[in-house]
């Protein structure tokens, strides 16, 4: 399984990825998670990235590309990987194709988790994330239902930044749906359903 997850912010890509990783043991490569770790660690990359992230803009392509190269080449990605949050525009997708082909590998599916923009705004403003394990929940979760860790609201899950992230998605990322459709790799699942139902749809779409 060499999978690219597509979908607007808050569509549920991270949740789908966590479930696939738990069941199939593939590597989860989330550029958002990698960037947040860099910000938290106060690295040079993190300092550079933070201003873009807080504004809901994409970080520069080269930065995102440098970030995924190592995990893609790592041992645990050789049996398969899920890219979550990358590629985010056509330039990143083209670079990904050439990086993979240099390794004798390729994407075998791009899965769109499809959710309407109206639903997204509500979801993201009530979204809470576990500091310890990354579980994605809602404001109703006092502590993490998985590990009892502390739930927090991401800096970029406020309404103004959410609106900009959606604009950026429409403009830069949504063209990738056609990009992968053109390669015959696109599959799609309705993300506006209960968590378990979405995951059922994912497995069906992937033939798992
Ligand atoms: P979401 O999908 O919920 O918007 P992510 O966690 O995937 O959130 O990304 C958070 C932020 O990290 C983005 O708004 C952007 O600033 C940055 N980012 C993540 N992945 C990329 C990427 N591939 N290219 C450029 N910026 C990225
Ligand atoms: Zn947790």
Coordinates of C-alpha atoms and ligand atoms in Angstrom, one line a residue:
X1 CA 0.0 0.0 0.0
X2 CA 1.7 3.2 -1.2
X3 CA -1.2 5.6 -0.5
X4 CA -1.7 9.3 -0.8
X5 CA -4.6 10.8 1.2
X6 CA -6.3 13.7 -0.3
X7 CA -9.0 15.9 1.3
X8 CA -9.6 19.3 2.8
X9 CA -8.2 20.2 6.3
X10 CA -10.4 18.5 8.8
X11 CA -11.7 15.9 6.3
X12 CA -10.4 13.1 8.5
X13 CA -7.2 12.2 6.7
X14 CA -5.3 11.8 10.0
X15 CA -7.9 9.7 11.5
X16 CA -8.1 7.4 8.5
X17 CA -4.3 7.1 8.5
X18 CA -4.1 6.2 12.2
X19 CA -6.7 3.5 11.6
X20 CA -4.9 2.0 8.6
X21 CA -1.6 2.1 10.4
X22 CA -3.1 0.3 13.5
X23 CA -4.6 -2.4 11.3
X24 CA -2.0 -2.9 8.5
X25 CA 1.2 -1.6 10.1
X26 CA 2.2 0.7 7.2
X27 CA 4.2 3.8 7.8
X28 CA 2.3 7.1 8.4
X29 CA 4.1 10.1 7.0
X30 CA 2.2 13.3 8.0
X31 CA 3.9 16.5 7.0
X32 CA 1.7 18.4 9.4
X33 CA 2.8 16.2 12.3
X34 CA 6.4 16.4 11.3
X35 CA 6.1 20.2 11.1
X36 CA 4.4 20.5 14.5
X37 CA 7.2 18.4 16.0
X38 CA 9.8 20.7 14.4
X39 CA 8.0 23.7 15.8
X40 CA 7.8 22.2 19.3
X41 CA 11.4 21.2 19.1
X42 CA 12.4 24.7 18.2
X43 CA 14.5 23.6 15.2
X44 CA 15.5 26.0 12.5
X45 CA 13.0 24.4 10.2
X46 CA 10.3 24.7 12.8
X47 CA 11.0 28.4 13.3
X48 CA 10.8 29.0 9.6
X49 CA 7.6 26.9 9.2
X50 CA 5.6 28.4 12.1
X51 CA 4.7 31.7 10.5
X52 CA 3.2 30.0 7.4
X53 CA 1.3 27.4 9.6
X54 CA -0.1 30.1 11.9
X55 CA -1.4 32.0 8.8
X56 CA -2.8 28.8 7.3
X57 CA -0.5 29.1 4.3
X58 CA 1.6 26.3 2.8
X59 CA 5.2 26.2 3.9
X60 CA 7.7 26.5 0.9
X61 CA 7.7 23.4 -1.3
X62 CA 11.3 22.6 -0.8
X63 CA 10.9 22.5 3.0
X64 CA 7.9 20.1 2.7
X65 CA 9.8 17.9 0.2
X66 CA 13.0 17.8 2.4
X67 CA 10.7 16.7 5.2
X68 CA 9.3 13.6 3.5
X69 CA 12.4 12.3 1.8
X70 CA 13.9 10.6 4.8
X71 CA 10.7 8.9 6.1
X72 CA 10.0 7.7 2.6
X73 CA 13.4 6.0 2.3
X74 CA 13.2 4.6 5.9
X75 CA 13.0 0.9 6.5
X76 CA 9.5 0.9 7.9
X77 CA 8.1 2.6 4.7
X78 CA 9.4 -0.2 2.5
X79 CA 6.4 -2.4 3.0
X80 CA 4.1 0.6 2.3
X81 CA 3.3 4.1 3.4
X82 CA 0.5 6.5 3.8
X83 CA 1.2 10.1 2.9
X84 CA -1.0 12.5 4.8
X85 CA -0.8 16.2 4.0
X86 CA 1.7 15.7 1.2
X87 CA 1.6 16.4 -1.7
X88 CA -0.3 19.7 -1.3
X89 CA 0.1 21.1 -4.8
X90 CA 1.0 20.0 -8.3
X91 CA 4.7 20.9 -7.9
X92 CA 5.0 18.6 -4.8
X93 CA 3.1 15.8 -6.6
X94 CA 5.4 16.0 -9.6
X95 CA 8.5 15.9 -7.3
X96 CA 7.1 13.0 -5.4
X97 CA 6.5 11.0 -8.5
X98 CA 10.1 11.5 -9.6
X99 CA 11.6 10.8 -6.1
X100 CA 9.6 7.6 -5.9
X101 CA 10.5 6.5 -9.4
X102 CA 14.2 7.0 -8.6
X103 CA 13.6 4.5 -5.8
X104 CA 11.9 2.1 -8.2
X105 CA 8.5 2.7 -6.5
X106 CA 5.3 4.5 -7.2
X107 CA 2.0 5.6 -5.7
X108 CA -0.6 2.9 -6.1
X109 CA -3.7 4.9 -4.9
X110 CA -4.8 8.4 -4.1
X111 CA -7.8 8.3 -1.8
X112 CA -10.0 11.4 -1.5
X113 CA -11.7 11.8 1.9
X114 CA -14.6 14.0 0.6
X115 CA -16.3 16.5 2.9
X116 CA -18.1 19.7 2.1
X117 CA -16.5 23.0 3.3
X118 CA -19.5 23.9 5.6
X119 CA -18.9 20.8 7.6
X120 CA -15.2 21.5 7.8
X121 CA -15.5 24.9 9.5
X122 CA -17.6 23.4 12.3
X123 CA -15.4 20.4 12.7
X124 CA -12.1 22.2 12.9
X125 CA -13.3 24.8 15.4
X126 CA -14.4 22.1 17.8
X127 CA -11.4 19.8 17.1
X128 CA -9.1 18.8 19.9
X129 CA -5.9 16.8 19.6
X130 CA -4.1 14.6 22.1
X131 CA -0.7 16.0 23.1
X132 CA 0.6 12.5 23.9
X133 CA -0.6 10.2 21.1
X134 CA -2.1 12.6 18.5
X135 CA -5.6 11.2 18.7
X136 CA -8.1 13.6 17.1
X137 CA -11.2 14.2 19.1
X138 CA -13.7 17.0 19.9
X139 CA -14.2 19.6 22.6
X140 CA -16.4 17.0 24.3
X141 CA -13.4 14.9 25.1
X142 CA -12.1 16.1 28.5
X143 CA -9.1 13.8 28.2
X144 CA -7.9 11.5 25.4
X145 CA -10.2 8.4 25.1
X146 CA -7.2 6.3 23.9
X147 CA -4.4 7.2 26.4
X148 CA -6.0 9.7 28.9
X149 CA -3.5 12.3 27.7
X150 CA -4.2 16.0 27.6
X151 CA -6.4 17.3 24.7
X152 CA -5.5 20.7 23.2
X153 CA -6.6 23.0 20.4
X154 CA -4.1 23.4 17.6
X155 CA -3.0 27.0 17.0
X156 CA -4.3 26.9 13.5
X157 CA -7.8 25.6 14.4
X158 CA -9.3 29.0 14.9
X159 CA -11.9 30.3 12.5
X160 CA -9.8 32.9 10.6
X161 CA -7.0 30.5 9.9
X162 CA -9.4 27.7 9.1
X163 CA -11.0 29.9 6.4
X164 CA -7.6 30.6 4.8
X165 CA -6.6 26.9 5.0
X166 CA -9.8 26.1 3.1
X167 CA -9.0 28.7 0.4
X168 CA -5.5 27.4 0.1
X169 CA -7.0 23.9 -0.2
X170 CA -9.4 24.9 -3.0
X171 CA -6.7 26.8 -4.9
X172 CA -3.6 24.7 -4.5
X173 CA -4.5 21.2 -3.3
X174 CA -7.8 20.3 -4.9
X175 CA -6.3 20.3 -8.4
X176 CA -4.5 17.1 -7.3
X177 CA -7.8 15.3 -7.5
X178 CA -7.6 15.7 -11.3
X179 CA -3.9 15.0 -11.3
X180 CA -4.4 11.6 -9.7
X181 CA -7.6 10.9 -11.6
X182 CA -5.6 11.4 -14.8
X183 CA -3.1 8.8 -13.6
X184 CA -6.0 6.4 -13.0
X185 CA -5.2 6.3 -9.3
X186 CA -8.1 8.2 -7.7
X187 CA -10.5 6.6 -5.3
X188 CA -13.0 8.5 -3.1
X189 CA -14.9 8.0 0.1
X190 CA -17.6 10.2 1.7
X191 CA -16.0 11.6 4.8
X192 CA -19.2 13.1 6.2
X193 CA -20.3 10.0 8.1
X194 CA -19.5 8.4 11.4
X195 CA -15.8 7.5 12.0
X196 CA -16.4 3.7 11.7
X197 CA -18.5 4.1 8.5
X198 CA -15.9 6.3 6.9
X199 CA -13.2 3.6 7.7
X200 CA -15.5 0.9 6.3
X201 CA -15.7 2.9 3.1
X202 CA -12.0 3.4 3.0
X203 CA -11.3 -0.4 3.2
X204 CA -13.9 -1.0 0.6
X205 CA -12.4 1.6 -1.7
X206 CA -9.0 0.1 -1.2
X207 CA -10.2 -3.4 -1.7
X208 CA -9.0 -4.4 1.8
Ligands
LIG1 P1 -4.7 20.2 7.9 O1 -4.7 19.2 6.8 O2 -5.6 19.9 9.1 O3 -4.7 21.6 7.4 P2 -1.9 19.6 8.5 O4 -1.5 19.1 9.8 O5 -1.8 18.6 7.3 O6 -3.3 20.2 8.6 O7 -1.0 20.9 8.1 C1 -0.9 22.0 8.9 C2 -0.1 23.1 8.3 O8 1.3 22.6 8.0 C3 -0.6 23.5 6.9 O9 -1.6 24.5 7.1 C4 0.7 24.1 6.3 O10 1.1 25.3 6.8 C5 1.7 23.1 6.7 N1 1.9 21.9 5.8 C6 1.6 20.6 6.0 N2 2.0 19.9 5.0 C7 2.4 20.7 4.0 C8 2.9 20.5 2.7 N3 3.0 19.3 2.1 N4 3.3 21.6 2.0 C9 3.3 22.9 2.6 N5 2.8 23.1 3.8 C10 2.4 22.0 4.5
LIG2 ZN1 -3.9 10.1 23.5

